[in-house]
Structures are given as C-alpha cells and as structure tokens.
Amino acid sequence: MAAPSVSCGAAVPYRLFLAGRVSFAREQGLWKAAASGLQTGTRCQILRLKHSPAVTTKKNVAALRRESYTVDFIKKQIEEFNIGKRHLANMMGEDPETFTQEDVDRAITYLFPSGLFEKRARPIMKHPEEIFPKQRAVQWGEDGRPFHFLFYTGKQSYYSLMHEAYGKVLHAEEWQDQLRAKGLFSEKSKSKDPIGSRWLIKEELEEMLVEKLSDQDYAQFIRLLERLSALPCDAAEEEFVGRFRRTVTVQSKKHLIEPLQYDEQGMAFSTGQGKRKTANAEAVVYGHGSGKIEINGVDYLLYFPVTQDREQLMFPFHFLDRLGKHDVTCTVSGGGRSSQAGAIRLAMSRALCSFITEDEVEWMRQAGLLTTDPRVRERKKPGQEGARRKFTWKKR
Amino acid sequence: MVRSGLPAPSLRTRPRGPPASAAALRRPQALGCRDPGPACSPPPRPDRSARILSEPLKHSDFFNVKELFSVRSLFNARVHLGHKAGCRHRFMEPYIFGSRLGQDIIDLEQTATHLQLALNFTAHVAFRGGIILFVSRARQFSHLIESTARSCGEYAHTRYFKGGLLTNAPLLLGAQVRLPDLIIFLHTLNNVFEPHVAVRDAAKMSIPTVGVVDTNCNPCLITYPVPGNDDSPPAVQLFCQLFQTAVTRAKEKRRQLEALYRLQGAPGPHPADPAAPGAPSPGAQAQLGVGHSP
C-alpha cells in the first residue's frame, strides 16, 4: 500500500466522485466474454458465432453502455474510502475512530469550496454503496446451478414476491373458510389504508427488487396486495403488507394557521405577510369592522386610484362573502402599484385564514389566494435587446 | 462438490457415453458438455464418480418408480379424462382408449408405461445433478407447481415465457448461464390453447422434455410424453407429487451412494448396505451380489 503522502493542503489520496457515475472499465457487454471464451479455445458450448464488438449498431451501443462493476472493484473502492476517511480525519485534526459521515461532508465542503448551483455536481465523498448503483451478484454457484428457484423466469425477485403474496392470500382464504365453517366469521370492514400511507411507487419497488418492472407487472402486484389486505389476516400478513406501504406527509401540515390574537380592547386581529415581485406587505385584519382599509396611513381609495388595484384588495373578502365585515391596516414598500396591490392581497388572505374554517382555507388555496406569485422580472441578456426581444434582424 | 460427472469432452471427440443400457438417457454427453468452462474442475476420484454414475444405469428401474403409482391411483385422480371429441388432436389418437358420451378417455395402460419411463428418466437426471425446469402456463396450478419445484430443489417457470429465454439465454440470463437439462411440462399448451414456445425451443436446444399431454395437445416434439389429464386438480396434484418424489428419491440415493463410496474408500461397493428409505430391491440385490465376489 502506498504510504499516505499527505502534505498540508494536498488533496486526499482518494478519488473523489464528481457528477454522478464514473465510467470505469466499461465492459463491452456479453459479447466480449463470449468472444474471449471462444479465443481460449476450451469448452465454449454454444458455438454460434457472436458478432464482434467493433461492429455495433446504434441499438447495441446503448446496451453496451450499461456499466457493471465487479464485486472486487466495489470491495477495493470501499477499502479506499475507509482509508481516505482516516486520512481526512488526520488532516482535519480529528479522531479517525469517531469521524462520522457528517464530519466528512463538512470537511469536504471546507477543503473544496464550490460555487456550483447543482448540489450533485459538487465534490462528494460518500460510501461506495451510495455512489455505485446496486447490482446483482452472480446468480449461480460453481456447478452452474442457479441459487433461486425462479431464476429461469428472468425476473426472479418479482415473481418470488408474487408467489409469496399469493401464498399468503391462499392461507388467508383458507383461514376465512375455517372461520366460516365454525360460524365465527364476522364481516368486519377494516380501514386498511388510512390517509397517512400509500402503496410503493413503481420506482421504489424496482429499487427494492433490483429489477426492471413493467407497468403491468406493477399493477398486478398492487392488485394482489389490495386483495390480500381486504382479507382478514394476522400479524405476519399485516407486517408483509406493511413492507410495501409508505407514510405520506399530510397536505395540511405545510399550512400552519396562526391562532387569533386579541388587543387591549378585546378586538380579535390577525397579521399576515405577502410578497409580489419586489413589493413586501404586512397586513393586520381586525375581526369586526366596516370594511375600511388603511395602507401606510392612507385610505385605500387615495392610495390606489386605479379600480383594478382596489379590486385586487377586494377579492379575498368577496370570495368569502365578508366584504364589509373586517377592518384592515397594512404597510407596504417596494415594487409598483400593481405589485403592491398583489402583495397586500396575499398578506390579507393569509391573515384571514385565522378567522375562517379549514374548508374555506382549502377553497382559498385552490383559488390561488394563498400562493405567492413566483413571477419576477427576467434579466436582460447580452446580445438581445431585452429579456426575450432580439435586435431587429436585418437581411443584409 | 461433485458435478454431473462425465469429464467434459473436447470439441472434437465426444465420448459416446456409458454402454447401451443408458439408452434411456437420450443425451449422455449434454450433461457434462453443457457446463461452463471456467467452473469445470475434474472430480477428485474419477473412477469413483464414474462408478457412482454408472451404477443406476445397470438396472432398468433403479429408483423403483413403478411403486409410486398404479393404474388404480391414476384412475382415482381422474387422469383418464380427456377433452371432448371435437378438441381431439390427431396425434393423440394412439393414446386414446375410446370416447364416452363425447368425452375422450385416455388409455391408462399406455399412460402407466409412459409415466414409468418419464419418472425413471427424471430420476436419472436428478441423480446426475441435472437442472430440472417445471413449465406450465395454467394460472390455476402456478402456485402448486412453483411450490413443488422449490420443495425438491429444482426450478420452475409458470409465468410469461419471454421469447429467447432458451435460444438467447446468454443475453437474457447472463453470459455463462447453464441451461436446464430436463424440462417437465405439466401443461403443454399456453393460455390461448397453442403449443407452449418452450416445447419447440427445448427441441431446438437439444434439451429432453417430459410432458403431460392431454387429448388436445401435440405430443410430437416431447421426448417422453405422458398422455393424461392436465385440467383436473387431483390429476395435476398427483403428477406434481410423483415428480417430486422421483426427484427427491434420486437425490437421496445419490447422497447415500456418495457417502457409501466415500466411507469405504476401496474400489468396489461394500457388502453391508446401510438401510436406506425406499431402497430399490434390484439395486440392493445387485450390490449384495457384487459384494460377494472379492
């Protein structure tokens, strides 16, 4: 092993991985293996002539590009990673034994500061298991006999999963028949899928099985699981089904509704903030009022002489049928008249959420009243007159 | 681990295999020939393994598969019931006993003979460590057949059969894959009542096949056809059980013979045969007979 030649400021003697995959010793596909088998001259049983790697059609090039990493290569990478981690710890002056992955990440961002926007393009140093895609080990032993009993189907993990699930369905149906025979069967409806969980998506299942699936395969599998979950089953089967469900973050969590606040007179009020282009607004909506709106100390009729802007202010109240019922005091800065109106509208809608029911909040959200408008001014580009407008094209 | 034992032949000269009593083995060279190059290692004691492999070939029914079934048990499992006369395949006419009320009845005497041959061949293949693949395309029995295959340590394919699975195996399954040495069809037809693609592909790849052929099936390309019912659950369960027993018995016998020969060390079988479950009587007698001579 080479002595660790670490000079201060020298890079870690471990290959860092940039931008996704490293195209390493690319195997030229299966043809090369067969061709080399022919060349060695012994015992190539299937004597058909394979086409040579030099002549490849476009279709085959795509197939050849599928990189495969041998087990030894991965093992070597893991060793190099561990050694490199220790070197890095020494370099940073920390204890190599207690150097966690977070420390590694911090050290790399310190040693290799990168201004790239794409996070995946920055230098990373992670365990090879996370970098190299998971692959299948060789599926058969020394005598050539495959390990899995469904190897010859081509999709052994998927079909063995289907086999197992169907076995559980049969078992559950048998159990149900036994209960019926004893007269102990009761039609109890189980709410098997509450809102908090969903089935695995196809990509997740493919990743779990390390196998490509088609849409029909996936649909069949989900159908079988639904059938299984509809039957009365015991803890083992529930655990089996649970492996293929994922919790889903409930939608409403991201929208926190502020509770009402009360001022000295006992009047309920609520504040909200809004942005539109470069305008920032903060609005305070009072529970009871006559529909007065005050902006930066000025009445809204004077602040917004244009009807369109006043209509924007009116929209949230009109939507909830509370036109003359609330008083609003707001401050706004930045932007132009239209963006200030939009910012105040957003601020008012957010403040109003505290006064109304959850259903009405959902309606407001669907109407677009609670969403910040992401449109900002696009920059002018060199070689063009504006953001999109090009210079006048002259034929000659 | 001892592999299926004939030394792998070179490409030019292929040994004709063991003597004529191996006529039942239609492909003696294929089992050794099919193994991949790098994995091929010569067995530790060539004369011992050759003796182990030649031992079953000296008897017509070394594994005593005849006792596993009888015409009465086939009848009870409704193996004799065929399809309606309109569905009859021309090449199945020799195997049909007659027709009752429009339904064809399969001749169970012939079935018994064919089944005995098929089970014997299966047992010999399993004895020599061959890969056995159970193929069927009936959804009703898919789970049963896969469980049968798993329980006897062999392989099953009861799913959609991809086009070049046997003929283009290096691409689909891996570069140095070993193809099955025997394919057992429990249903010769696929779900649209056409012959299963694997029948033709196995014939192309010189893989021997055993198949349960019903009155609407084509028995032509199948090496060991077994005329019988493939639609009733009792019949299919009986066939699965028979094949499973044959395979497990053969593997058990192999293990016993290997242990026996390893223990004694000297060439020639030991006169005192340890008690083995389901030990065939002709085999035991032959061993005792041989053991008397020094």
XYZ file of C-alpha atoms in Angstrom:
690
model
C 0.000 0.000 0.000
C 1.401 3.424 -0.876
C 2.454 5.470 2.124
C -0.001 8.249 2.743
C 1.787 11.195 1.202
C -0.115 13.981 2.833
C 1.259 17.434 2.569
C -0.713 20.201 4.059
C -3.179 21.345 1.547
C -2.682 18.339 -0.696
C -5.783 16.599 -1.855
C -6.932 13.456 -0.193
C -5.310 10.486 -1.956
C -8.697 9.060 -2.700
C -10.630 9.505 -5.831
C -13.477 11.917 -5.331
C -16.557 11.382 -7.381
C -17.977 14.191 -9.372
C -21.172 14.432 -11.252
C -22.800 11.071 -10.919
C -21.338 7.972 -12.462
C -17.712 7.271 -13.156
C -17.323 5.422 -16.381
C -14.780 2.902 -15.273
C -13.509 -0.196 -17.073
C -16.520 -0.431 -19.292
C -17.371 -3.983 -20.063
C -18.079 -4.364 -23.696
C -21.163 -6.338 -22.897
C -21.639 -10.021 -23.061
C -20.166 -10.389 -26.474
C -16.649 -9.839 -25.240
C -17.000 -12.506 -22.616
C -18.234 -14.949 -25.189
C -15.568 -13.913 -27.655
C -12.838 -14.396 -25.070
C -14.348 -17.757 -24.278
C -14.016 -18.693 -27.924
C -10.458 -17.448 -28.040
C -9.301 -19.547 -25.116
C -10.492 -22.439 -27.183
C -11.795 -24.661 -24.430
C -15.331 -25.745 -23.898
C -17.381 -22.974 -25.356
C -20.534 -24.935 -25.581
C -22.691 -22.605 -27.568
C -20.756 -22.455 -30.793
C -22.726 -19.805 -32.601
C -20.517 -17.012 -33.881
C -21.102 -13.827 -31.929
C -20.751 -10.532 -33.671
C -17.522 -8.758 -32.755
C -17.578 -5.695 -30.501
C -16.141 -3.479 -33.259
C -19.317 -3.722 -35.330
C -22.109 -2.395 -33.189
C -25.376 -0.934 -34.291
C -26.837 2.037 -32.532
C -29.115 -0.206 -30.538
C -26.261 -2.283 -29.168
C -24.230 0.723 -28.186
C -26.933 1.694 -25.753
C -26.878 -1.806 -24.307
C -23.093 -1.810 -24.012
C -23.203 1.396 -22.077
C -24.746 -0.371 -19.114
C -21.759 -0.349 -16.792
C -21.289 -3.186 -14.407
C -18.906 -3.178 -11.505
C -17.339 -6.369 -10.283
C -17.520 -7.358 -6.646
C -13.746 -6.981 -6.278
C -13.875 -3.480 -7.675
C -16.535 -2.441 -5.186
C -14.576 -4.013 -2.348
C -11.470 -2.105 -3.374
C -13.457 1.110 -3.506
C -14.767 0.508 -0.004
C -11.253 -0.061 1.305
C -10.013 3.081 -0.381
C -12.917 5.021 1.064
C -12.191 3.878 4.595
C -8.504 4.674 4.302
C -9.293 8.047 2.777
C -11.681 8.807 5.608
C -8.921 8.236 8.119
C -6.539 10.467 6.193
C -9.177 13.150 6.077
C -9.716 12.904 9.811
C -5.986 13.270 10.425
C -5.860 16.236 8.109
C -8.691 17.949 9.926
C -7.058 17.198 13.258
C -9.876 14.948 14.466
C -10.031 11.430 15.837
C -10.226 8.903 12.969
C -12.242 6.473 15.076
C -15.149 8.851 15.670
C -15.216 10.516 12.268
C -18.818 10.331 11.051
C -20.215 10.923 7.574
C -21.414 14.394 8.579
C -17.877 15.310 9.605
C -16.663 14.022 6.243
C -19.175 16.204 4.409
C -18.208 19.235 6.427
C -14.515 18.624 5.834
C -15.030 18.279 2.081
C -17.046 21.487 1.834
C -14.287 23.224 3.773
C -11.421 21.843 1.739
C -13.149 22.105 -1.644
C -15.446 25.111 -1.603
C -17.579 25.050 -4.691
C -19.837 27.731 -6.045
C -21.767 25.393 -8.319
C -25.514 25.633 -8.021
C -26.194 21.986 -8.768
C -25.670 20.202 -5.463
C -24.967 16.901 -7.183
C -22.120 18.453 -9.153
C -20.159 19.447 -6.083
C -17.346 17.268 -4.703
C -18.681 14.469 -2.533
C -17.049 11.734 -0.544
C -19.517 9.045 0.338
C -19.538 5.319 0.901
C -19.365 3.438 -2.443
C -22.654 1.721 -1.669
C -24.381 5.069 -2.081
C -22.496 6.040 -5.207
C -22.403 2.929 -7.339
C -25.807 1.600 -8.333
C -26.826 -1.653 -6.733
C -26.205 -4.653 -8.902
C -26.869 -8.310 -8.980
C -24.169 -10.680 -7.843
C -23.611 -13.818 -9.904
C -26.744 -15.884 -9.674
C -25.314 -19.373 -9.727
C -22.766 -21.450 -7.913
C -19.692 -23.290 -9.073
C -21.627 -26.133 -10.608
C -23.712 -23.720 -12.642
C -26.931 -24.367 -10.728
C -28.737 -21.099 -10.015
C -29.473 -20.224 -6.398
C -33.041 -19.064 -6.836
C -35.754 -21.499 -7.875
C -37.347 -18.951 -10.199
C -34.107 -17.951 -11.899
C -35.219 -19.125 -15.336
C -38.181 -16.766 -15.397
C -35.835 -13.805 -15.776
C -37.494 -11.731 -13.055
C -36.811 -13.869 -10.039
C -37.317 -11.323 -7.241
C -40.567 -10.030 -8.645
C -42.058 -13.452 -9.295
C -40.926 -14.815 -5.957
C -42.625 -11.847 -4.316
C -45.804 -12.600 -6.246
C -45.521 -16.251 -5.258
C -45.149 -15.327 -1.600
C -48.024 -12.845 -1.688
C -50.302 -15.337 -3.425
C -49.357 -17.963 -0.858
C -50.452 -15.568 1.869
C -53.721 -14.896 0.040
C -54.420 -18.631 -0.147
C -53.599 -19.025 3.518
C -55.874 -16.145 4.488
C -58.718 -17.526 2.379
C -58.272 -20.920 3.976
C -58.412 -19.313 7.400
C -61.539 -17.437 6.388
C -63.149 -20.713 5.256
C -62.304 -22.325 8.564
C -63.857 -19.441 10.457
C -66.943 -19.648 8.299
C -67.210 -23.359 8.918
C -67.096 -22.755 12.654
C -69.537 -19.893 12.300
C -67.136 -17.431 13.871
C -66.721 -15.343 10.754
C -67.861 -11.734 11.054
C -67.904 -9.197 8.284
C -65.694 -6.545 9.731
C -64.573 -3.835 7.441
C -61.029 -2.840 8.062
C -59.806 0.592 7.133
C -56.582 -0.744 5.801
C -55.409 2.399 4.075
C -55.844 5.451 6.222
C -54.882 8.734 4.704
C -51.404 8.588 6.145
C -49.994 5.820 3.924
C -49.742 4.940 0.267
C -48.548 1.977 -1.780
C -44.969 1.913 -3.019
C -44.499 3.528 -6.396
C -43.028 1.569 -9.269
C -39.576 3.161 -8.961
C -39.382 2.320 -5.285
C -40.386 -1.270 -5.975
C -37.788 -1.542 -8.728
C -35.174 -0.245 -6.356
C -36.271 -2.710 -3.689
C -36.116 -5.700 -6.022
C -33.084 -4.519 -8.052
C -35.007 -5.478 -11.174
C -36.761 -3.715 -14.000
C -40.543 -3.987 -13.948
C -43.182 -3.158 -16.461
C -46.283 -1.143 -15.646
C -48.485 -4.219 -15.955
C -46.286 -6.136 -13.515
C -46.537 -3.317 -11.026
C -50.299 -3.064 -11.441
C -50.693 -6.808 -10.917
C -48.625 -6.665 -7.781
C -50.630 -3.813 -6.286
C -53.858 -5.611 -7.153
C -52.652 -8.722 -5.354
C -51.693 -6.710 -2.292
C -55.060 -4.983 -2.265
C -56.708 -8.390 -2.407
C -54.569 -9.592 0.471
C -55.291 -6.561 2.594
C -59.028 -6.967 2.046
C -58.987 -10.416 3.671
C -58.890 -10.972 7.418
C -55.254 -11.605 8.148
C -52.993 -11.970 11.121
C -49.933 -10.084 12.283
C -47.454 -11.756 9.919
C -49.504 -10.871 6.863
C -50.072 -7.329 8.091
C -46.337 -6.961 8.508
C -45.848 -8.304 4.982
C -48.271 -5.764 3.550
C -46.760 -3.018 5.698
C -43.443 -3.505 3.940
C -44.985 -2.089 0.795
C -46.660 0.941 2.262
C -45.060 4.302 2.835
C -46.299 7.087 5.076
C -47.350 10.216 3.299
C -46.998 13.681 4.790
C -50.453 15.108 5.111
C -51.081 18.141 2.921
C -52.431 20.407 5.602
C -49.269 20.243 7.681
C -47.428 22.674 5.498
C -50.049 25.329 6.002
C -49.959 26.458 9.631
C -52.882 28.567 10.648
C -51.961 31.202 13.201
C -54.310 31.478 16.153
C -56.245 34.701 16.675
C -54.679 37.418 18.770
C -56.534 39.944 20.875
C -55.584 43.583 21.501
C -56.323 45.759 24.551
C -59.941 46.464 23.561
C -60.610 42.769 23.149
C -60.841 43.062 19.377
C -59.633 39.916 17.567
C -56.993 40.524 14.935
C -54.504 38.599 12.851
C -51.400 39.538 10.869
C -50.151 38.264 7.560
C -47.263 38.958 5.227
C -47.186 38.945 1.460
C -44.769 39.455 -1.420
C -45.179 40.153 -5.090
C -42.258 40.989 -7.383
C -40.252 43.367 -5.188
C -43.121 44.612 -3.020
C -43.392 43.495 0.605
C -46.580 43.984 2.574
C -47.757 43.288 6.078
C -51.464 43.372 6.865
C -53.400 43.361 10.141
C -57.002 42.226 9.758
C -59.448 43.007 12.580
C -62.338 40.758 13.414
C -65.122 43.334 13.413
C -65.241 46.374 11.233
C -66.897 48.157 8.417
C -64.595 47.284 5.545
C -62.107 50.136 5.967
C -58.640 49.504 4.520
C -55.741 51.729 5.537
C -52.418 51.458 3.693
C -49.328 53.230 5.056
C -51.686 55.526 6.973
C -53.613 56.458 3.836
C -57.083 55.325 2.830
C -57.155 52.744 0.071
C -59.217 54.926 -2.219
C -56.471 57.541 -2.186
C -53.581 55.110 -2.245
C -54.920 53.101 -5.164
C -56.742 55.462 -7.532
C -56.993 52.713 -10.148
C -60.016 50.416 -9.874
C -58.042 47.325 -10.825
C -55.844 47.575 -7.741
C -58.827 48.059 -5.464
C -60.487 45.024 -6.990
C -57.394 43.032 -6.095
C -57.762 44.145 -2.483
C -61.443 43.255 -2.560
C -61.017 39.762 -3.956
C -60.309 37.759 -0.725
C -63.272 39.294 1.092
C -65.560 38.925 -1.847
C -64.553 35.283 -2.178
C -65.502 34.600 1.461
C -68.591 36.845 1.463
C -67.127 39.030 4.182
C -66.994 42.261 2.274
C -67.950 44.797 4.890
C -67.063 42.838 7.985
C -63.322 43.349 8.504
C -61.050 46.326 9.017
C -57.526 46.187 7.618
C -54.411 48.149 8.427
C -51.377 47.418 6.300
C -47.921 48.636 5.395
C -46.311 48.098 2.022
C -42.975 49.031 0.461
C -41.194 48.383 -2.781
C -42.497 47.486 -6.209
C -45.029 49.327 -8.298
C -48.753 49.906 -7.815
C -49.811 46.557 -9.198
C -47.291 44.506 -7.286
C -48.075 46.379 -4.085
C -51.744 45.532 -4.578
C -50.878 41.867 -5.117
C -48.641 41.790 -2.062
C -51.345 43.308 0.120
C -53.872 40.837 -1.260
C -51.665 37.898 -0.294
C -50.995 39.343 3.151
C -54.692 39.875 3.772
C -55.605 36.367 2.634
C -53.042 34.854 4.968
C -54.295 36.945 7.835
C -57.896 35.960 7.077
C -57.081 32.260 7.474
C -57.295 32.638 11.225
C -60.929 33.742 11.020
C -62.335 31.039 8.789
C -62.881 27.264 8.727
C -60.414 24.744 7.293
C -62.621 24.017 4.321
C -62.665 27.679 3.418
C -58.875 27.766 3.767
C -58.702 24.865 1.298
C -61.011 26.698 -1.101
C -58.863 29.814 -0.850
C -55.782 27.708 -1.523
C -57.381 26.214 -4.599
C -58.454 29.657 -5.785
C -54.801 30.701 -5.636
C -55.204 33.307 -2.957
C -52.623 31.784 -0.639
C -49.872 31.188 -3.178
C -47.012 33.614 -3.619
C -46.794 34.554 -7.265
C -43.313 33.325 -8.281
C -43.011 35.559 -11.340
C -40.192 38.087 -11.106
C -38.620 40.293 -13.702
C -36.416 38.325 -16.077
C -32.969 39.752 -16.626
C -31.819 41.249 -19.864
C -29.340 39.102 -21.760
C -26.322 40.292 -23.744
C -26.837 40.156 -27.490
C -30.529 40.821 -27.070
C -32.421 43.988 -26.557
C -34.448 42.755 -23.597
C -35.137 39.515 -21.768
C -36.672 37.935 -24.846
C -36.710 40.632 -27.500
C -33.900 40.237 -30.008
C -32.363 43.022 -32.037
C -34.011 43.757 -35.338
C -32.937 41.208 -37.853
C -31.561 42.748 -40.998
C -31.363 40.624 -44.060
C -28.346 42.462 -45.425
C -18.960 -30.542 -4.739
C -19.141 -33.265 -7.357
C -20.711 -32.116 -10.557
C -22.599 -34.215 -13.029
C -19.765 -36.422 -13.634
C -18.726 -37.308 -17.142
C -15.473 -35.472 -17.864
C -16.238 -32.546 -20.113
C -15.374 -33.575 -23.643
C -13.294 -31.565 -26.068
C -14.975 -30.108 -29.060
C -13.651 -32.684 -31.484
C -14.062 -36.017 -29.815
C -17.067 -36.683 -27.738
C -17.135 -39.954 -25.795
C -20.169 -41.977 -26.703
C -21.031 -42.306 -23.045
C -21.707 -45.355 -20.903
C -22.817 -48.652 -22.523
C -26.097 -49.435 -24.203
C -28.081 -49.769 -21.016
C -28.044 -45.994 -20.983
C -30.350 -45.914 -23.974
C -32.855 -44.322 -21.669
C -30.526 -41.342 -21.355
C -31.059 -39.704 -24.683
C -28.335 -37.145 -24.196
C -25.473 -38.618 -22.216
C -22.975 -36.037 -23.367
C -25.097 -33.000 -22.809
C -24.946 -33.075 -19.045
C -21.190 -32.833 -18.940
C -20.967 -30.836 -22.135
C -23.221 -28.044 -21.086
C -21.232 -26.902 -18.095
C -19.350 -23.609 -18.362
C -15.643 -23.651 -18.987
C -14.123 -21.793 -16.050
C -16.200 -23.628 -13.485
C -15.223 -27.049 -14.779
C -12.930 -28.820 -12.354
C -12.087 -32.514 -12.607
C -13.736 -34.684 -9.925
C -11.449 -35.828 -7.123
C -11.617 -39.600 -7.794
C -12.648 -40.125 -11.411
C -13.111 -43.864 -11.063
C -15.326 -43.451 -8.002
C -17.613 -40.877 -9.561
C -17.744 -42.841 -12.793
C -18.796 -45.857 -10.764
C -21.440 -43.826 -8.945
C -22.833 -42.611 -12.243
C -22.788 -45.957 -13.962
C -24.413 -47.800 -11.057
C -28.043 -46.764 -11.785
C -27.636 -47.479 -15.474
C -27.215 -51.181 -14.888
C -30.818 -51.630 -13.767
C -33.974 -50.963 -15.647
C -35.741 -49.390 -12.668
C -33.017 -48.446 -10.245
C -35.179 -45.935 -8.380
C -38.225 -48.207 -8.309
C -40.577 -45.606 -9.683
C -43.131 -48.299 -10.528
C -44.278 -48.475 -6.939
C -45.122 -44.761 -6.813
C -48.349 -45.141 -8.754
C -50.754 -47.699 -10.172
C -53.453 -47.683 -12.794
C -55.995 -47.556 -9.980
C -54.395 -44.467 -8.445
C -54.308 -42.800 -11.862
C -57.973 -43.611 -12.312
C -58.844 -42.202 -8.909
C -57.058 -38.998 -9.758
C -59.141 -38.728 -12.960
C -56.095 -38.866 -15.215
C -58.042 -40.797 -17.839
C -60.490 -37.982 -18.581
C -59.740 -36.137 -21.796
C -61.447 -33.323 -23.606
C -64.426 -33.539 -25.904
C -64.030 -35.445 -29.150
C -64.073 -32.224 -31.146
C -60.916 -30.978 -29.398
C -59.007 -34.131 -30.150
C -55.555 -33.762 -31.652
C -54.797 -36.154 -34.463
C -51.505 -37.342 -32.970
C -53.126 -38.219 -29.669
C -55.338 -40.863 -31.271
C -52.959 -43.740 -30.476
C -53.184 -42.882 -26.778
C -56.953 -42.608 -26.594
C -58.809 -45.652 -25.334
C -62.160 -44.519 -26.611
C -64.818 -41.932 -26.291
C -67.718 -41.941 -23.843
C -70.661 -39.569 -24.309
C -68.478 -37.360 -26.472
C -65.591 -37.206 -23.977
C -62.310 -38.872 -24.861
C -60.901 -41.431 -22.426
C -57.151 -41.867 -22.296
C -55.731 -45.385 -22.188
C -54.283 -45.703 -18.717
C -52.225 -48.783 -19.558
C -50.247 -46.728 -22.037
C -50.156 -43.844 -19.602
C -48.684 -46.106 -16.957
C -45.912 -47.263 -19.294
C -45.086 -43.765 -20.446
C -45.236 -42.397 -16.936
C -42.864 -45.034 -15.695
C -40.381 -44.169 -18.438
C -40.743 -40.461 -17.740
C -40.295 -40.811 -13.983
C -37.329 -43.086 -14.471
C -35.687 -40.580 -16.787
C -36.416 -37.715 -14.398
C -34.914 -39.665 -11.539
C -31.778 -40.426 -13.546
C -31.366 -36.768 -14.480
C -31.818 -35.699 -10.880
C -29.364 -38.382 -9.777
C -26.727 -36.922 -12.082
C -27.305 -33.415 -10.714
C -29.110 -32.081 -13.737
C -31.186 -28.926 -13.711
C -34.902 -29.690 -13.973
C -37.303 -26.960 -15.022
C -41.033 -27.325 -14.429
C -43.002 -25.400 -17.014
C -46.700 -24.712 -17.107
C -48.877 -21.833 -18.114
C -52.035 -22.623 -16.194
C -52.752 -19.951 -13.649
C -54.783 -22.314 -11.526
C -51.792 -24.509 -10.674
C -48.987 -21.978 -10.878
C -48.530 -21.744 -7.129
C -48.657 -25.507 -6.658
C -46.043 -26.168 -9.335
C -43.702 -23.490 -8.027
C -44.009 -24.905 -4.518
C -43.325 -28.408 -5.846
C -40.223 -27.243 -7.658
C -38.952 -25.380 -4.644
C -39.513 -28.311 -2.328
C -37.467 -30.671 -4.456
C -34.707 -28.122 -5.012
C -35.363 -27.647 -8.712
C -36.635 -24.771 -10.822
C -39.993 -23.628 -12.143
C -41.297 -21.309 -14.808
C -45.050 -20.822 -14.687
C -45.070 -17.198 -15.820
C -44.981 -15.364 -19.103
C -42.306 -17.044 -21.209
C -40.017 -14.443 -22.754
C -39.104 -15.029 -26.371
C -35.481 -16.070 -26.455
C -35.156 -17.436 -22.959
C -33.669 -20.753 -24.069
C -32.408 -19.826 -27.513
C -30.905 -16.479 -26.499
C -30.056 -17.334 -22.907
C -26.617 -15.631 -22.667
C -28.248 -12.299 -23.395
C -31.303 -12.726 -21.197
C -29.971 -14.632 -18.239
C -26.237 -13.979 -18.136
C -23.092 -14.760 -20.081
C -22.158 -18.160 -18.653
C -25.569 -19.454 -17.745
C -26.247 -23.174 -17.608
C -29.441 -24.190 -19.383
C -31.839 -26.746 -17.909
C -31.021 -30.399 -18.544
C -34.646 -31.508 -18.452
C -37.881 -29.612 -18.901
C -41.073 -31.054 -17.441
C -44.302 -29.711 -18.877
C -47.315 -30.090 -16.672
C -49.334 -28.177 -19.237
C -48.133 -28.323 -22.825
C -50.479 -25.618 -24.041
C -50.415 -21.959 -23.144
C -53.378 -19.783 -22.264
C -54.562 -19.467 -25.871
C -54.511 -23.246 -26.461
C -51.402 -23.139 -28.588
C -48.305 -25.273 -28.004
C -46.007 -23.690 -25.429
C -42.991 -21.999 -27.018
C -40.671 -23.891 -24.701
C -41.539 -27.210 -26.393
C -40.106 -26.019 -29.667
C -37.216 -24.157 -28.063
C -36.198 -27.140 -25.978
C -36.149 -29.237 -29.133
C -34.001 -26.585 -30.789
C -31.560 -26.524 -27.864
C -31.480 -30.339 -27.603
C -32.990 -30.354 -24.132
C -35.023 -33.514 -23.392
C -38.593 -32.896 -22.331
C -41.164 -34.768 -20.310
C -44.727 -33.587 -20.835
C -48.226 -34.375 -19.669
C -50.197 -34.311 -22.911
C -53.946 -34.044 -22.892
C -56.158 -35.071 -25.814
C -55.921 -31.601 -27.363
C -52.108 -31.386 -27.200
C -49.434 -32.168 -29.773
C -47.111 -34.852 -28.394
C -44.678 -34.685 -31.322
C -41.735 -32.690 -30.041
C -41.860 -34.047 -26.492
C -39.256 -36.680 -25.695
C -41.275 -38.524 -23.051
C -44.947 -37.708 -23.492
C -47.285 -38.861 -20.747
C -50.849 -38.931 -22.024
C -53.083 -37.793 -19.212
C -55.487 -35.193 -17.928
C -53.929 -31.809 -17.217
C -57.053 -29.910 -16.240
C -58.358 -31.545 -13.066
C -56.751 -30.513 -9.778
C -56.388 -34.091 -8.446
C -54.588 -35.141 -11.622
C -52.159 -32.240 -11.557
C -51.554 -32.737 -7.851
C -50.797 -36.391 -8.474
C -48.314 -35.597 -11.215
C -46.597 -32.956 -9.099
C -46.327 -35.354 -6.221
C -44.947 -38.122 -8.451
C -42.273 -35.933 -9.989
C -41.332 -34.512 -6.629
C -40.977 -37.965 -5.101
C -38.919 -39.208 -8.031
C -36.528 -36.263 -7.830
C -36.107 -36.354 -4.069
C -35.644 -40.105 -4.103
C -32.962 -39.838 -6.767
C -31.082 -37.098 -4.922
C -31.282 -39.017 -1.692
C -29.942 -42.103 -3.434
C -27.089 -40.059 -4.836
C -26.175 -38.757 -1.425
C -26.289 -42.242 0.012
C -24.108 -43.700 -2.726
C -21.575 -40.920 -2.377
C -21.428 -41.352 1.369
C -21.119 -45.081 0.915
C -18.284 -44.879 -1.560
C -16.515 -42.197 0.446
C -16.664 -44.252 3.625
C -15.296 -47.421 2.174
C -12.540 -45.753 0.237
C -11.572 -49.018 -1.519
C -12.932 -49.613 -5.033
C -15.978 -51.863 -5.183
C -19.151 -51.469 -3.170
C -19.377 -52.646 0.415
C -21.451 -55.772 1.012
C -23.298 -54.327 4.007
C -25.562 -51.684 2.589
C -26.829 -49.255 5.279
C -30.630 -49.295 5.491
C -31.975 -46.661 3.187
C -35.581 -45.495 2.914
C -37.130 -46.618 -0.331
C -34.037 -48.581 -1.298
C -34.807 -50.380 -4.534
C -34.810 -54.129 -4.270
C -32.980 -54.856 -7.526
C -30.319 -52.330 -6.571
C -29.793 -53.839 -3.161
C -29.715 -57.331 -4.565
C -27.220 -56.335 -7.216
C -25.000 -54.754 -4.589
C -25.199 -57.789 -2.404
C -24.479 -59.969 -5.400
C -21.461 -57.907 -6.353
C -20.258 -57.711 -2.807
C -19.931 -61.434 -2.531
C -17.167 -61.517 -5.050
C -13.928 -60.134 -3.588
